[in-house]
Amino acid sequence: NAGVTQTPKFQVLKTGQSMTLQCAQDMNHEYMSWYRQDPGMGLRLIHYSVGAGITDQGEVPNGYNVSRSTTEDFPLRLLSAAPSQTSVYFCASSRSTAGVNTIYFGEGSWLTVV
Amino acid sequence: RKEVEQDPGPFNVPEGATVAFNCTYSNSASQSFFWYRQDCRKEPKLLMSVYSSGNEDGRFTAQLNRASQYISLLIRDSKLSDSATYLCVVNPLGDTGRRALTFGSGTRLQVQP
C-alpha cells in the first residue's frame, strides 16, 4: 500500500533557488494538504485542496504555490527559497474534512535552505 | 491565543506508570477531535479519535469535555514503546468547509526503564 508518497526526502537549496516537492496519493482522497513542522510550533498548514482544480491558502502560504490538476497529485512549489523555509514538510490526504476521517501523512521532506 | 494548546513536556515517567495529557481548544464550534502520535523524525499517525462519550482502546483512553473545551489522553501501564510526541488535533468546523485540521504543537512523552 503506497498511501501518500512525497519526494524528495532530503533537499538542500541555496537562497533564491526554486524547487517543487512532489506529493501523490493512491487512495482517491478528495482532500490534500501541505504542512510544515518547526520545533515548538507544531504542524502549520501551508495550502490545501478539497478536490481537483480547487486550492486554498492555509495559515502560512507566503512563498509557496500549489496546484491540483488531478485527484492524485498535489505538488508544492517554493518560488524563491529563503532560510526561513528550512523546515520539515508533510503532505497529507483524507477522504474529506467532514466528521471522523483519518488524515494520512507522507513520510516528510527535510528541506534546508542555506 | 493558539487555537489548540498543549503542554510540550517532556513527561518523563517510569514503565508501568499512568500518564495523562490535556489539550485545550479555543473554537467552541469544533466538532471532531483526534490524538495523533509522532515518533522522532517520522510522520504523525492516528492514535485514536475522541468521541463525546469518551472512548477506550486498550491502554489508551480519550475523553472530551466540551464545557471546558479540552480533550485528554490517558495512557495506563506505560511501555517504553509509548515514548513519542502526542499531537492533539481539532477539526474547527466539522464540516466540508474550507478549514483544515488544526494541530497542537505536541506533548513529548519519555517512558524510562
GROMACS .gro file of N, CA, C and O in nm, chain A residues 10-111:
model
  408
   10PHE      N    1   1.506   1.441   0.135
   10PHE     CA    2   1.602   1.541   0.182
   10PHE      C    3   1.641   1.631   0.066
   10PHE      O    4   1.658   1.584  -0.046
   11GLN      N    5   1.657   1.760   0.095
   11GLN     CA    6   1.698   1.855  -0.008
   11GLN      C    7   1.768   1.973   0.057
   11GLN      O    8   1.722   2.024   0.159
   12VAL      N    9   1.878   2.014  -0.004
   12VAL     CA   10   1.946   2.136   0.037
   12VAL      C   11   1.938   2.234  -0.080
   12VAL      O   12   1.972   2.199  -0.193
   13LEU      N   13   1.891   2.353  -0.050
   13LEU     CA   14   1.877   2.456  -0.153
   13LEU      C   15   1.959   2.578  -0.116
   13LEU      O   16   1.980   2.605   0.003
   14LYS      N   17   1.998   2.652  -0.216
   14LYS     CA   18   2.059   2.782  -0.191
   14LYS      C   19   1.950   2.888  -0.192
   14LYS      O   20   1.848   2.874  -0.263
   15THR      N   21   1.971   2.992  -0.116
   15THR     CA   22   1.875   3.103  -0.113
   15THR      C   23   1.849   3.151  -0.255
   15THR      O   24   1.943   3.174  -0.333
   16GLY      N   25   1.720   3.167  -0.285
   16GLY     CA   26   1.681   3.216  -0.417
   16GLY      C   27   1.647   3.107  -0.516
   16GLY      O   28   1.581   3.134  -0.619
   17GLN      N   29   1.688   2.984  -0.489
   17GLN     CA   30   1.654   2.875  -0.581
   17GLN      C   31   1.507   2.839  -0.565
   17GLN      O   32   1.444   2.866  -0.462
   18SER      N   33   1.454   2.777  -0.669
   18SER     CA   34   1.318   2.728  -0.664
   18SER      C   35   1.320   2.575  -0.671
   18SER      O   36   1.417   2.516  -0.719
   19MET      N   37   1.216   2.516  -0.619
   19MET     CA   38   1.205   2.371  -0.630
   19MET      C   39   1.060   2.329  -0.605
   19MET      O   40   0.978   2.410  -0.558
   20THR      N   41   1.031   2.206  -0.639
   20THR     CA   42   0.898   2.150  -0.619
   20THR      C   43   0.906   2.024  -0.534
   20THR      O   44   0.986   1.935  -0.564
   21LEU      N   45   0.825   2.021  -0.430
   21LEU     CA   46   0.808   1.899  -0.351
   21LEU      C   47   0.688   1.826  -0.411
   21LEU      O   48   0.579   1.884  -0.425
   22GLN      N   49   0.710   1.700  -0.444
   22GLN     CA   50   0.604   1.622  -0.506
   22GLN      C   51   0.524   1.546  -0.400
   22GLN      O   52   0.580   1.501  -0.300
   23CYS      N   53   0.395   1.531  -0.424
   23CYS     CA   54   0.309   1.453  -0.336
   23CYS      C   55   0.205   1.381  -0.419
   23CYS      O   56   0.140   1.443  -0.506
   24ALA      N   57   0.190   1.253  -0.394
   24ALA     CA   58   0.091   1.174  -0.465
   24ALA      C   59   0.024   1.078  -0.367
   24ALA      O   60   0.090   1.025  -0.277
   25GLN      N   61  -0.106   1.059  -0.387
   25GLN     CA   62  -0.178   0.961  -0.305
   25GLN      C   63  -0.261   0.871  -0.397
   25GLN      O   64  -0.312   0.915  -0.500
   26ASP      N   65  -0.273   0.747  -0.355
   26ASP     CA   66  -0.342   0.648  -0.438
   26ASP      C   67  -0.469   0.598  -0.371
   26ASP      O   68  -0.515   0.486  -0.399
   27MET      N   69  -0.526   0.679  -0.283
   27MET     CA   70  -0.645   0.637  -0.209
   27MET      C   71  -0.771   0.707  -0.258
   27MET      O   72  -0.876   0.698  -0.195
   28ASN      N   73  -0.759   0.782  -0.367
   28ASN     CA   74  -0.872   0.856  -0.424
   28ASN      C   75  -0.932   0.955  -0.323
   28ASN      O   76  -1.053   0.976  -0.319
   29HIS      N   77  -0.843   1.014  -0.242
   29HIS     CA   78  -0.889   1.110  -0.143
   29HIS      C   79  -0.917   1.245  -0.207
   29HIS      O   80  -0.843   1.292  -0.293
   30GLU      N   81  -1.025   1.308  -0.161
   30GLU     CA   82  -1.059   1.441  -0.211
   30GLU      C   83  -0.965   1.547  -0.155
   30GLU      O   84  -0.928   1.641  -0.221
   31TYR      N   85  -0.933   1.534  -0.029
   31TYR     CA   86  -0.866   1.641   0.043
   31TYR      C   87  -0.718   1.614   0.053
   31TYR      O   88  -0.676   1.506   0.094
   32MET      N   89  -0.638   1.714   0.014
   32MET     CA   90  -0.493   1.705   0.029
   32MET      C   91  -0.442   1.836   0.086
   32MET      O   92  -0.502   1.942   0.067
   33SER      N   93  -0.332   1.826   0.155
   33SER     CA   94  -0.280   1.945   0.221
   33SER      C   95  -0.129   1.935   0.239
   33SER      O   96  -0.072   1.825   0.233
   34TRP      N   97  -0.067   2.049   0.259
   34TRP     CA   98   0.074   2.058   0.290
   34TRP      C   99   0.090   2.129   0.424
   34TRP      O  100   0.029   2.236   0.447
   35TYR      N  101   0.174   2.072   0.510
   35TYR     CA  102   0.207   2.131   0.638
   35TYR      C  103   0.359   2.148   0.645
   35TYR      O  104   0.435   2.074   0.584
   36ARG      N  105   0.398   2.243   0.726
   36ARG     CA  106   0.538   2.248   0.766
   36ARG      C  107   0.544   2.234   0.918
   36ARG      O  108   0.450   2.275   0.989
   37GLN      N  109   0.650   2.172   0.964
   37GLN     CA  110   0.665   2.148   1.107
   37GLN      C  111   0.798   2.203   1.154
   37GLN      O  112   0.904   2.163   1.104
   38ASP      N  113   0.793   2.295   1.247
   38ASP     CA  114   0.911   2.357   1.303
   38ASP      C  115   0.914   2.332   1.453
   38ASP      O  116   0.808   2.319   1.516
   39PRO      N  117   1.031   2.324   1.512
   39PRO     CA  118   1.041   2.295   1.656
   39PRO      C  119   0.956   2.388   1.740
   39PRO      O  120   0.963   2.510   1.724
   40GLY      N  121   0.875   2.330   1.829
   40GLY     CA  122   0.794   2.409   1.921
   40GLY      C  123   0.672   2.475   1.859
   40GLY      O  124   0.597   2.542   1.929
   41MET      N  125   0.651   2.455   1.729
   41MET     CA  126   0.539   2.524   1.665
   41MET      C  127   0.436   2.429   1.608
   41MET      O  128   0.335   2.471   1.555
   42GLY      N  129   0.461   2.303   1.615
   42GLY     CA  130   0.362   2.209   1.563
   42GLY      C  131   0.350   2.215   1.413
   42GLY      O  132   0.430   2.277   1.343
   43LEU      N  133   0.248   2.152   1.364
   43LEU     CA  134   0.222   2.148   1.220
   43LEU      C  135   0.140   2.270   1.180
   43LEU      O  136   0.034   2.296   1.237
   44ARG      N  137   0.188   2.342   1.081
   44ARG     CA  138   0.116   2.460   1.033
   44ARG      C  139   0.078   2.438   0.887
   44ARG      O  140   0.160   2.398   0.805
   45LEU      N  141  -0.046   2.470   0.857
   45LEU     CA  142  -0.100   2.445   0.724
   45LEU      C  143  -0.050   2.550   0.626
   45LEU      O  144  -0.062   2.670   0.649
   46ILE      N  145   0.002   2.504   0.512
   46ILE     CA  146   0.052   2.595   0.410
   46ILE      C  147  -0.056   2.620   0.305
   46ILE      O  148  -0.099   2.734   0.282
   47HIS      N  149  -0.096   2.515   0.237
   47HIS     CA  150  -0.204   2.520   0.138
   47HIS      C  151  -0.282   2.391   0.147
   47HIS      O  152  -0.231   2.289   0.194
   48TYR      N  153  -0.405   2.394   0.098
   48TYR     CA  154  -0.482   2.273   0.092
   48TYR      C  155  -0.573   2.272  -0.030
   48TYR      O  156  -0.590   2.376  -0.097
   49SER      N  157  -0.629   2.156  -0.055
   49SER     CA  158  -0.717   2.139  -0.171
   49SER      C  159  -0.830   2.044  -0.134
   49SER      O  160  -0.805   1.938  -0.076
   50VAL      N  161  -0.953   2.084  -0.171
   50VAL     CA  162  -1.067   1.997  -0.140
   50VAL      C  163  -1.109   1.915  -0.261
   50VAL      O  164  -1.211   1.844  -0.256
   51GLY      N  165  -1.034   1.929  -0.370
   51GLY     CA  166  -1.062   1.849  -0.488
   51GLY      C  167  -0.982   1.901  -0.606
   51GLY      O  168  -0.923   2.010  -0.600
   52ALA      N  169  -0.980   1.823  -0.713
   52ALA     CA  170  -0.905   1.863  -0.832
   52ALA      C  171  -0.953   1.999  -0.881
   52ALA      O  172  -1.074   2.025  -0.888
   53GLY      N  173  -0.858   2.086  -0.910
   53GLY     CA  174  -0.889   2.219  -0.961
   53GLY      C  175  -0.917   2.323  -0.854
   53GLY      O  176  -0.939   2.440  -0.886
   54ILE      N  177  -0.917   2.281  -0.727
   54ILE     CA  178  -0.950   2.374  -0.617
   54ILE      C  179  -0.838   2.375  -0.516
   54ILE      O  180  -0.799   2.271  -0.464
   55THR      N  181  -0.784   2.494  -0.492
   55THR     CA  182  -0.682   2.509  -0.388
   55THR      C  183  -0.715   2.631  -0.303
   55THR      O  184  -0.786   2.722  -0.348
   56ASP      N  185  -0.660   2.632  -0.184
   56ASP     CA  186  -0.684   2.747  -0.096
   56ASP      C  187  -0.566   2.761  -0.001
   56ASP      O  188  -0.489   2.667   0.019
   57GLN      N  189  -0.553   2.881   0.052
   57GLN     CA  190  -0.441   2.910   0.141
   57GLN      C  191  -0.469   2.864   0.282
   57GLN      O  192  -0.581   2.870   0.330
   58GLY      N  193  -0.362   2.823   0.347
   58GLY     CA  194  -0.371   2.788   0.487
   58GLY      C  195  -0.318   2.901   0.573
   58GLY      O  196  -0.331   3.018   0.540
   59GLU      N  197  -0.252   2.861   0.679
   59GLU     CA  198  -0.205   2.957   0.778
   59GLU      C  199  -0.079   3.031   0.734
   59GLU      O  200  -0.061   3.149   0.764
   60VAL      N  201   0.011   2.962   0.662
   60VAL     CA  202   0.140   3.019   0.625
   60VAL      C  203   0.169   2.998   0.477
   60VAL      O  204   0.263   2.928   0.438
   61PRO      N  205   0.094   3.062   0.386
   61PRO     CA  206   0.107   3.034   0.243
   61PRO      C  207   0.218   3.111   0.171
   61PRO      O  208   0.255   3.074   0.059
   62ASN      N  209   0.269   3.218   0.233
   62ASN     CA  210   0.361   3.306   0.160
   62ASN      C  211   0.489   3.234   0.121
   62ASN      O  212   0.554   3.169   0.202
   63GLY      N  213   0.524   3.249  -0.007
   63GLY     CA  214   0.646   3.186  -0.058
   63GLY      C  215   0.623   3.050  -0.120
   63GLY      O  216   0.719   2.987  -0.168
   64TYR      N  217   0.498   3.004  -0.120
   64TYR     CA  218   0.465   2.872  -0.171
   64TYR      C  219   0.348   2.881  -0.269
   64TYR      O  220   0.256   2.960  -0.251
   65ASN      N  221   0.354   2.795  -0.370
   65ASN     CA  222   0.242   2.780  -0.462
   65ASN      C  223   0.204   2.633  -0.471
   65ASN      O  224   0.289   2.545  -0.454
   66VAL      N  225   0.077   2.609  -0.501
   66VAL     CA  226   0.031   2.471  -0.522
   66VAL      C  227  -0.061   2.467  -0.642
   66VAL      O  228  -0.111   2.570  -0.688
   67SER      N  229  -0.083   2.346  -0.691
   67SER     CA  230  -0.181   2.322  -0.795
   67SER      C  231  -0.239   2.184  -0.772
   67SER      O  232  -0.175   2.098  -0.710
   68ARG      N  233  -0.359   2.161  -0.825
   68ARG     CA  234  -0.423   2.029  -0.810
   68ARG      C  235  -0.490   1.996  -0.942
   68ARG      O  236  -0.611   2.010  -0.960
   69SER      N  237  -0.409   1.953  -1.037
   69SER     CA  238  -0.463   1.921  -1.170
   69SER      C  239  -0.528   1.783  -1.172
   69SER      O  240  -0.615   1.757  -1.257
   70THR      N  241  -0.489   1.696  -1.082
   70THR     CA  242  -0.550   1.564  -1.074
   70THR      C  243  -0.585   1.535  -0.928
   70THR      O  244  -0.532   1.600  -0.837
   71THR      N  245  -0.668   1.436  -0.906
   71THR     CA  246  -0.701   1.397  -0.768
   71THR      C  247  -0.578   1.345  -0.695
   71THR      O  248  -0.563   1.364  -0.576
   72GLU      N  249  -0.489   1.279  -0.770
   72GLU     CA  250  -0.378   1.209  -0.707
   72GLU      C  251  -0.263   1.299  -0.664
   72GLU      O  252  -0.193   1.270  -0.567
   73ASP      N  253  -0.239   1.407  -0.736
   73ASP     CA  254  -0.115   1.482  -0.718
   73ASP      C  255  -0.137   1.622  -0.661
   73ASP      O  256  -0.232   1.691  -0.701
   74PHE      N  257  -0.047   1.664  -0.575
   74PHE     CA  258  -0.059   1.796  -0.512
   74PHE      C  259   0.082   1.849  -0.484
   74PHE      O  260   0.131   1.845  -0.373
   75PRO      N  261   0.150   1.899  -0.586
   75PRO     CA  262   0.287   1.947  -0.567
   75PRO      C  263   0.291   2.082  -0.497
   75PRO      O  264   0.201   2.166  -0.514
   76LEU      N  265   0.397   2.102  -0.422
   76LEU     CA  266   0.421   2.228  -0.351
   76LEU      C  267   0.546   2.294  -0.411
   76LEU      O  268   0.653   2.233  -0.414
   77ARG      N  269   0.532   2.416  -0.458
   77ARG     CA  270   0.644   2.486  -0.520
   77ARG      C  271   0.696   2.597  -0.430
   77ARG      O  272   0.618   2.679  -0.381
   78LEU      N  273   0.827   2.595  -0.410
   78LEU     CA  274   0.893   2.706  -0.343
   78LEU      C  275   0.945   2.798  -0.452
   78LEU      O  276   1.025   2.757  -0.536
   79LEU      N  277   0.901   2.921  -0.452
   79LEU     CA  278   0.927   3.010  -0.563
   79LEU      C  279   1.069   3.065  -0.561
   79LEU      O  280   1.137   3.071  -0.662
   80SER      N  281   1.113   3.108  -0.443
   80SER     CA  282   1.247   3.164  -0.425
   80SER      C  283   1.286   3.133  -0.281
   80SER      O  284   1.248   3.206  -0.190
   81ALA      N  285   1.357   3.025  -0.262
   81ALA     CA  286   1.381   2.971  -0.128
   81ALA      C  287   1.451   3.072  -0.038
   81ALA      O  288   1.542   3.144  -0.081
   82ALA      N  289   1.406   3.074   0.087
   82ALA     CA  290   1.466   3.159   0.190
   82ALA      C  291   1.503   3.071   0.309
   82ALA      O  292   1.439   2.969   0.333
   83PRO      N  293   1.603   3.113   0.387
   83PRO     CA  294   1.640   3.034   0.506
   83PRO      C  295   1.523   3.007   0.600
   83PRO      O  296   1.520   2.904   0.668
   84SER      N  297   1.425   3.098   0.604
   84SER     CA  298   1.309   3.080   0.691
   84SER      C  299   1.222   2.962   0.647
   84SER      O  300   1.133   2.918   0.721
   85GLN      N  301   1.246   2.912   0.527
   85GLN     CA  302   1.171   2.798   0.477
   85GLN      C  303   1.238   2.664   0.510
   85GLN      O  304   1.188   2.558   0.471
   86THR      N  305   1.349   2.672   0.581
   86THR     CA  306   1.410   2.549   0.633
   86THR      C  307   1.313   2.486   0.731
   86THR      O  308   1.272   2.548   0.830
   87SER      N  309   1.273   2.363   0.702
   87SER     CA  310   1.168   2.300   0.782
   87SER      C  311   1.150   2.156   0.736
   87SER      O  312   1.216   2.110   0.642
   88VAL      N  313   1.060   2.087   0.805
   88VAL     CA  314   1.015   1.956   0.760
   88VAL      C  315   0.875   1.975   0.701
   88VAL      O  316   0.788   2.036   0.765
   89TYR      N  317   0.856   1.925   0.582
   89TYR     CA  318   0.729   1.941   0.513
   89TYR      C  319   0.657   1.807   0.504
   89TYR      O  320   0.717   1.705   0.469
   90PHE      N  321   0.529   1.809   0.538
   90PHE     CA  322   0.446   1.689   0.530
   90PHE      C  323   0.329   1.715   0.437
   90PHE      O  324   0.257   1.814   0.450
   91CYS      N  325   0.310   1.623   0.345
   91CYS     CA  326   0.192   1.620   0.264
   91CYS      C  327   0.092   1.526   0.331
   91CYS      O  328   0.133   1.426   0.393
   92ALA      N  329  -0.036   1.556   0.320
   92ALA     CA  330  -0.136   1.472   0.385
   92ALA      C  331  -0.260   1.463   0.298
   92ALA      O  332  -0.287   1.551   0.216
   93SER      N  333  -0.337   1.358   0.318
   93SER     CA  334  -0.463   1.345   0.247
   93SER      C  335  -0.566   1.279   0.337
   93SER      O  336  -0.533   1.207   0.432
   94SER      N  337  -0.692   1.305   0.305
   94SER     CA  338  -0.801   1.237   0.374
   94SER      C  339  -0.921   1.234   0.281
   94SER      O  340  -0.927   1.309   0.184
   95ARG      N  341  -1.016   1.147   0.315
   95ARG     CA  342  -1.133   1.133   0.228
   95ARG      C  343  -1.208   1.266   0.219
   95ARG      O  344  -1.253   1.307   0.113
   96SER      N  345  -1.225   1.333   0.332
   96SER     CA  346  -1.284   1.467   0.334
   96SER      C  347  -1.247   1.529   0.467
   96SER      O  348  -1.181   1.466   0.550
   97THR      N  349  -1.291   1.651   0.489
   97THR     CA  350  -1.264   1.715   0.618
   97THR      C  351  -1.381   1.699   0.714
   97THR      O  352  -1.378   1.748   0.824
   98ALA      N  353  -1.483   1.630   0.666
   98ALA     CA  354  -1.602   1.619   0.750
   98ALA      C  355  -1.592   1.500   0.842
   98ALA      O  356  -1.536   1.397   0.807
   99GLY      N  357  -1.648   1.516   0.959
   99GLY     CA  358  -1.660   1.405   1.051
   99GLY      C  359  -1.528   1.344   1.090
   99GLY      O  360  -1.425   1.410   1.094
  100VAL      N  361  -1.533   1.217   1.117
  100VAL     CA  362  -1.415   1.147   1.164
  100VAL      C  363  -1.349   1.080   1.045
  100VAL      O  364  -1.386   0.971   1.003
  101ASN      N  365  -1.254   1.147   0.987
  101ASN     CA  366  -1.182   1.092   0.874
  101ASN      C  367  -1.034   1.095   0.902
  101ASN      O  368  -0.978   1.201   0.927
  102THR      N  369  -0.972   0.982   0.899
  102THR     CA  370  -0.829   0.975   0.925
  102THR      C  371  -0.752   1.054   0.820
  102THR      O  372  -0.782   1.046   0.701
  103ILE      N  373  -0.656   1.130   0.865
  103ILE     CA  374  -0.567   1.200   0.774
  103ILE      C  375  -0.436   1.120   0.768
  103ILE      O  376  -0.382   1.077   0.869
  104TYR      N  377  -0.393   1.095   0.648
  104TYR     CA  378  -0.272   1.016   0.624
  104TYR      C  379  -0.161   1.109   0.579
  104TYR      O  380  -0.181   1.194   0.492
  105PHE      N  381  -0.044   1.089   0.636
  105PHE     CA  382   0.070   1.174   0.605
  105PHE      C  383   0.173   1.099   0.521
  105PHE      O  384   0.190   0.977   0.534
  106GLY      N  385   0.242   1.173   0.437
  106GLY     CA  386   0.362   1.120   0.376
  106GLY      C  387   0.473   1.117   0.479
  106GLY      O  388   0.458   1.165   0.591
  107GLU      N  389   0.589   1.063   0.439
  107GLU     CA  390   0.696   1.043   0.534
  107GLU      C  391   0.775   1.169   0.565
  107GLU      O  392   0.861   1.168   0.652
  108GLY      N  393   0.746   1.276   0.496
  108GLY     CA  394   0.812   1.402   0.525
  108GLY      C  395   0.926   1.433   0.430
  108GLY      O  396   0.992   1.343   0.377
  109SER      N  397   0.949   1.562   0.410
  109SER     CA  398   1.062   1.609   0.330
  109SER      C  399   1.140   1.709   0.414
  109SER      O  400   1.085   1.810   0.458
  110TRP      N  401   1.268   1.677   0.438
  110TRP     CA  402   1.354   1.765   0.518
  110TRP      C  403   1.424   1.863   0.424
  110TRP      O  404   1.505   1.822   0.341
  111LEU      N  405   1.390   1.990   0.437
  111LEU     CA  406   1.444   2.092   0.348
  111LEU      C  407   1.533   2.188   0.426
  111LEU      O  408   1.493   2.240   0.530
   0.00000   0.00000   0.00000
